[in-house]
mmCIF file of C-alpha atoms in Angstrom:
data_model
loop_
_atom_site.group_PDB
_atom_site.id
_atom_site.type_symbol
_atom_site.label_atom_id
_atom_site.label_comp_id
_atom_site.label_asym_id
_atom_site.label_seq_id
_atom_site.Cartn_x
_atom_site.Cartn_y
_atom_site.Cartn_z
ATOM 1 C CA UNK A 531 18.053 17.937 42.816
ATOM 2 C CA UNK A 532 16.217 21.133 44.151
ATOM 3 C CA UNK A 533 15.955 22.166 40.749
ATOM 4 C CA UNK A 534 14.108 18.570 39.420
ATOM 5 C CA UNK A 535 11.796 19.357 42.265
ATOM 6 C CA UNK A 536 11.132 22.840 41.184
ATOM 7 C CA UNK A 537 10.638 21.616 37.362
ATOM 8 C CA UNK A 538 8.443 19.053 38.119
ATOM 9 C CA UNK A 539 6.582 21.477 40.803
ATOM 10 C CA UNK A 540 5.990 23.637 37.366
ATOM 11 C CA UNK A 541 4.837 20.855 35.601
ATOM 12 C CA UNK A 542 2.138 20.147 37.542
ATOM 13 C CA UNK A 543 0.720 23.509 38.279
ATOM 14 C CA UNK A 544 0.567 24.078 35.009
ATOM 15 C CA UNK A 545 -1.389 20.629 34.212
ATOM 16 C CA UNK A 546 -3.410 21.752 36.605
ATOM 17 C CA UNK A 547 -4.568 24.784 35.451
ATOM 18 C CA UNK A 548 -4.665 22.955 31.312
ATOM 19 C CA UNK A 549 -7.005 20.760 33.164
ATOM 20 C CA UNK A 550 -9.013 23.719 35.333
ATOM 21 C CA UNK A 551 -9.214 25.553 31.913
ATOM 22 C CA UNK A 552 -10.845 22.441 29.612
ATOM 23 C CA UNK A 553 -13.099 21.411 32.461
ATOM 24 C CA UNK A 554 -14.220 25.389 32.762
ATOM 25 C CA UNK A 555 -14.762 25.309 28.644
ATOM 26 C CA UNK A 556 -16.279 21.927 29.010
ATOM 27 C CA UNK A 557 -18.637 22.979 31.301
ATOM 28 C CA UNK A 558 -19.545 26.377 29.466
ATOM 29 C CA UNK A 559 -19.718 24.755 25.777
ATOM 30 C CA UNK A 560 -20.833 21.251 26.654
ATOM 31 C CA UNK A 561 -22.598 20.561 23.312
ATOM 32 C CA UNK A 562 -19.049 21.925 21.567
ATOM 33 C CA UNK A 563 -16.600 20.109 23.891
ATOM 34 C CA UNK A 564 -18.690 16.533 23.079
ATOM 35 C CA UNK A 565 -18.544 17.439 19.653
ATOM 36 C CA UNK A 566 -14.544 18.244 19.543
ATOM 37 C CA UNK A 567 -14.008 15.315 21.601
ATOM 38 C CA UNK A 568 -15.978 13.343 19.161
ATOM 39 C CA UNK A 569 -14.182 15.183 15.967
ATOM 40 C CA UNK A 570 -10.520 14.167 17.961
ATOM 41 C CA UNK A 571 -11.384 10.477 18.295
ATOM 42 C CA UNK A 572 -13.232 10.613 14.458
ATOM 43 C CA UNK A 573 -9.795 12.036 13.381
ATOM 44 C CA UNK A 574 -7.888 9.228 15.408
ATOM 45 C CA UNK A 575 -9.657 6.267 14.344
ATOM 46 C CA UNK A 576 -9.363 7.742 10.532
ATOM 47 C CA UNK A 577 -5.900 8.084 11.174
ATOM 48 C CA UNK A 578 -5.409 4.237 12.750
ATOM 49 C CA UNK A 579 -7.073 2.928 9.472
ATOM 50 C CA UNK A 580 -5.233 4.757 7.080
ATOM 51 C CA UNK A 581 -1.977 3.651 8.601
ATOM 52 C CA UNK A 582 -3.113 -0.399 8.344
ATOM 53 C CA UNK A 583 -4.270 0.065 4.634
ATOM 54 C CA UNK A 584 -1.169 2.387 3.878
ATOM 55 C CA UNK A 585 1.096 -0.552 5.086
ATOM 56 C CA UNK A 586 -0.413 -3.155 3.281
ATOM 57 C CA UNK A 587 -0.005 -1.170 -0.074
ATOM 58 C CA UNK A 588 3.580 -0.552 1.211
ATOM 59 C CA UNK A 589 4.476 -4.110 1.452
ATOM 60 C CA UNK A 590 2.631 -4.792 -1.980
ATOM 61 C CA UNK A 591 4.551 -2.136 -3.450
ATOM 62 C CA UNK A 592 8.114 -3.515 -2.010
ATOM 63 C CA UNK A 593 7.114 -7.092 -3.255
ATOM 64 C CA UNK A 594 6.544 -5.536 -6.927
ATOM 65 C CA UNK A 595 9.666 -3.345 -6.764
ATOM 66 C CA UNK A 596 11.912 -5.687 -5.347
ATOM 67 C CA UNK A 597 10.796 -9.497 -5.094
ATOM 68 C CA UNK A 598 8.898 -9.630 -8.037
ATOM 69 C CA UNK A 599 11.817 -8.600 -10.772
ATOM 70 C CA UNK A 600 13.662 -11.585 -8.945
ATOM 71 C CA UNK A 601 11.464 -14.403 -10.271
ATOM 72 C CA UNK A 602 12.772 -15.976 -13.278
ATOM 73 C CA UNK A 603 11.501 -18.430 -15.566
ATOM 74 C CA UNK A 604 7.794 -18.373 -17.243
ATOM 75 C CA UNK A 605 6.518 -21.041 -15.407
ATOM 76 C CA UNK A 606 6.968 -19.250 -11.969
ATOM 77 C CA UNK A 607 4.158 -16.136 -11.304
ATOM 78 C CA UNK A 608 4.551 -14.127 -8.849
ATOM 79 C CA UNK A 609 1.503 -14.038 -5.949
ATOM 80 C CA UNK A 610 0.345 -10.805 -4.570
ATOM 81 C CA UNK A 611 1.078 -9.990 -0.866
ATOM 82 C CA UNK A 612 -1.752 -11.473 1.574
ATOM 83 C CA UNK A 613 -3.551 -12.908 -0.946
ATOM 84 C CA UNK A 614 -2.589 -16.120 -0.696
ATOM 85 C CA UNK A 615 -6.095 -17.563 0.899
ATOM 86 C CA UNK A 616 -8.168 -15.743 -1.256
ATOM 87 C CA UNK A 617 -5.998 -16.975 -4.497
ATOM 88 C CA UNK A 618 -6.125 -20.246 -3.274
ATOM 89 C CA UNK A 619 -9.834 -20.981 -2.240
ATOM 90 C CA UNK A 620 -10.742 -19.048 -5.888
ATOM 91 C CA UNK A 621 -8.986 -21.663 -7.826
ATOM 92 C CA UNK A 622 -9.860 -25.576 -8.961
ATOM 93 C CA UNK A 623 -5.977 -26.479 -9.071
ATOM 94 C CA UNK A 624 -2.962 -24.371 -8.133
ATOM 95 C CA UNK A 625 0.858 -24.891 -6.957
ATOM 96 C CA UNK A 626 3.190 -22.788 -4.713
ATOM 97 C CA UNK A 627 6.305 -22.220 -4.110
ATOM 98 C CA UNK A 628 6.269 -20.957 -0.352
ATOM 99 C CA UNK A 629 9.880 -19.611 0.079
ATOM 100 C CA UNK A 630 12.343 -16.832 1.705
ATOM 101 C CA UNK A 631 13.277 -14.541 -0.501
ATOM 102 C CA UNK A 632 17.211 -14.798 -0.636
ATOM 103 C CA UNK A 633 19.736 -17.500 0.573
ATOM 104 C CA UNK A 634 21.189 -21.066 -1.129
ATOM 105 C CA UNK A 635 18.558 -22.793 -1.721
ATOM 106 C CA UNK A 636 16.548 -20.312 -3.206
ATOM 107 C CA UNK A 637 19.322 -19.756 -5.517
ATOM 108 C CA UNK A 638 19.732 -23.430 -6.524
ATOM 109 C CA UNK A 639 15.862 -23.913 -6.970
ATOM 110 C CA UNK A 640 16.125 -20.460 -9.265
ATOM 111 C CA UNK A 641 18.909 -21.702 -11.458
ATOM 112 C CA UNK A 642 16.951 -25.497 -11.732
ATOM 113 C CA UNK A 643 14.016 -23.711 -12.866
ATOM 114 C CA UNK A 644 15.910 -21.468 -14.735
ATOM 115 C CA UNK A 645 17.601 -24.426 -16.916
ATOM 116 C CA UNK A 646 14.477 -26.612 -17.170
ATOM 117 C CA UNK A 647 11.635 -24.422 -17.406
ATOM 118 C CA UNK A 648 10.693 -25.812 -20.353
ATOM 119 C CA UNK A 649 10.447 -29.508 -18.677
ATOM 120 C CA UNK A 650 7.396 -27.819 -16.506
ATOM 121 C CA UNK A 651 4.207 -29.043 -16.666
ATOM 122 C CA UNK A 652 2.348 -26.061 -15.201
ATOM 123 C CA UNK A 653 2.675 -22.765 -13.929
ATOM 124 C CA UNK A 654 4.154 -22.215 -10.553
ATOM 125 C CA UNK A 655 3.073 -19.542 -8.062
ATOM 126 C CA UNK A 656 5.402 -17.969 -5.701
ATOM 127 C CA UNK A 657 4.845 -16.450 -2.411
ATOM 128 C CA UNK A 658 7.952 -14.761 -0.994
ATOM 129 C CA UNK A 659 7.892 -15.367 2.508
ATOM 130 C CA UNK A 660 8.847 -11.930 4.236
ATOM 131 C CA UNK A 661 6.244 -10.821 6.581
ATOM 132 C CA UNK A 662 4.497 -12.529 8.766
ATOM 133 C CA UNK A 663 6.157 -15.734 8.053
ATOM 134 C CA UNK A 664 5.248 -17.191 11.793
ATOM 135 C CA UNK A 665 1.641 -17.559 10.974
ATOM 136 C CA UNK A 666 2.258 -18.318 7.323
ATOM 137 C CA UNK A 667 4.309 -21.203 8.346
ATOM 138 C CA UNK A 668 1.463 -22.550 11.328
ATOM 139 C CA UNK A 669 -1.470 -21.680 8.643
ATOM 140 C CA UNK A 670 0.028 -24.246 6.141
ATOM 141 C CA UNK A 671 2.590 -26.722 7.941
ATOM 142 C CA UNK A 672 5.418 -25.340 6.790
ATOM 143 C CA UNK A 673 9.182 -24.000 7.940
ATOM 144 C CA UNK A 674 9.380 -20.294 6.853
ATOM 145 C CA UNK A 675 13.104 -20.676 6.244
ATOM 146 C CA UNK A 676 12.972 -23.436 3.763
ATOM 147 C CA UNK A 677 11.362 -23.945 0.180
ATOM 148 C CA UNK A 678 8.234 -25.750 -0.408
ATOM 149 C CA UNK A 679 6.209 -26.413 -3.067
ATOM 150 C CA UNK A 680 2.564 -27.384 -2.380
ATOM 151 C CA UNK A 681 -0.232 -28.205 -4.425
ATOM 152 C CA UNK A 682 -3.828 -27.219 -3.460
ATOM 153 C CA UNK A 683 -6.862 -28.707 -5.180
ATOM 154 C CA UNK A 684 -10.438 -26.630 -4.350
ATOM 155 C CA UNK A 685 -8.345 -24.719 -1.419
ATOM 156 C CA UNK A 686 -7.080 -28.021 0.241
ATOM 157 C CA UNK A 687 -3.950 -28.790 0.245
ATOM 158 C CA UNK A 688 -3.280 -32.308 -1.500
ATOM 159 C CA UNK A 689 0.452 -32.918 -1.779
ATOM 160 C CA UNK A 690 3.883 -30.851 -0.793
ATOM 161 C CA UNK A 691 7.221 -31.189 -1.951
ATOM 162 C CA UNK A 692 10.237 -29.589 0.648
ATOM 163 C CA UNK A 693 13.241 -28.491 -1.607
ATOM 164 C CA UNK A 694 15.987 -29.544 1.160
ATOM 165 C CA UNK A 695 14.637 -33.142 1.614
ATOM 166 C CA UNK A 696 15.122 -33.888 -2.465
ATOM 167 C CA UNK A 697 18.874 -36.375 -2.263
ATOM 168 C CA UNK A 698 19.879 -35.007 -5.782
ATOM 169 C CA UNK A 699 17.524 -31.301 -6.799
ATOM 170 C CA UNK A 700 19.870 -30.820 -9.800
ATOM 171 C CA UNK A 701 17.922 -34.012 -11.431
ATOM 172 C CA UNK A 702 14.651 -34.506 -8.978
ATOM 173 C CA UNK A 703 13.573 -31.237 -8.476
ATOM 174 C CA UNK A 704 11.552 -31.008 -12.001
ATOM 175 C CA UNK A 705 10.225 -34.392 -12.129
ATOM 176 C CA UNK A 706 8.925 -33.786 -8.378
ATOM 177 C CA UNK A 707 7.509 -30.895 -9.754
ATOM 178 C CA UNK A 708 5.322 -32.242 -12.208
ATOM 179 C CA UNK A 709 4.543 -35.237 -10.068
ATOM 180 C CA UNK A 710 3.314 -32.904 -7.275
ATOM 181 C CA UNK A 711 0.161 -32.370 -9.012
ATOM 182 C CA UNK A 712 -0.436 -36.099 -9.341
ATOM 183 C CA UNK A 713 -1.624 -36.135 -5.425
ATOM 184 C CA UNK A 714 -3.881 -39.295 -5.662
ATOM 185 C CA UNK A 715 -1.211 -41.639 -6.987
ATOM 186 C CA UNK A 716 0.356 -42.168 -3.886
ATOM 187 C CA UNK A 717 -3.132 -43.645 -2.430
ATOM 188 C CA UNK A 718 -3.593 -45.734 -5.593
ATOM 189 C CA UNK A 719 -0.129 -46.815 -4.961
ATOM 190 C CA UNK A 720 -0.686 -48.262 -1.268
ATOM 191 C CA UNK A 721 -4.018 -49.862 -2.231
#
């Protein structure tokens, strides 16, 4: 225990003096010590932004290496990573597939689509949902761990379709599909 004591004894004394020895240099080179304090924090904050960007080209990079080869079919495009907003708001009409990347379902829609890509009406976008998937799933009304198809018109969203509430996908899922774009028909249909 004596020896903790002793350690941490040394510790201090020699913080103290670190601290004696900057303030001394401080107060000697004031216009240098604001500017190296300045140049530390400069090199901080550059450091702090090049980490967020470098991550976001990381998880693009992993969605092109590794999601991306895994969609099949023509009809299904893959969508960049968080640019899903931007993508939507930009165009008049657009579908997608919000799902996980891996599991059952996914690998029932994929061999649906895979069969009757050709009985498609229009091109699919899919959003793999791997990070973030909390906010992803408040922003649009949707659960992260299950596959939904929703179809925006001008940015808002005008009709979904949930994979796991379809009775029989082998023989609905298409015809849903290409129904799904057909958004007012339900209205007309209750008038």
């Amino acid at each position: 225990m004596e020896r903790f004591t002793q350690l941490g004894a040394a510790i201090k004394q020699g913080a103290v003096a670190i601290y004696n020895d900057l303030e001394k240099w401080f107060s000697a080179n004031q216009r240098r010590g604001i500017l190296t304090f300045v140049g530390i924090i400069g090199c901080v904050a550059l450091f702090s932004l090049s980490m967020v960007v470098a991550q976001a080209h990381i998880r693009q990079s992993e969605y092109e290496e590794i999601i991306h080869p895994q969609v099949t079919g023509t009809r299904i495009k893959p969508l960049d990573y968080d640019q899903e907003d931007d993508f939507i708001a930009k165009k008049k009409a657009v579908s997608v597939m919000f799902a996980p990347p891996h599991g059952d379902q996914r690998n029932k829609v994929d061999a649906i689509l895979a069969g009757q890509n050709d009985d498609l009406n229009r091109d699919f976008y899919y959003y793999p949902l791997v990070y973030n998937t909390v906010n992803i799933g408040k922003k649009y009304g949707i659960d992260p761990t299950k596959i939904t198809f929703v179809f925006f018109e001008k940015g808002v969203e005008k009709n979904r379709l949930e994979f796991s509430k379809l009775e029989e996908p082998e023989t609905a899922l298409i015809p849903e599909l290409n129904r799904l774009s057909m958004w007012n028909i339900k209205t007309i249909d209750e008038k």
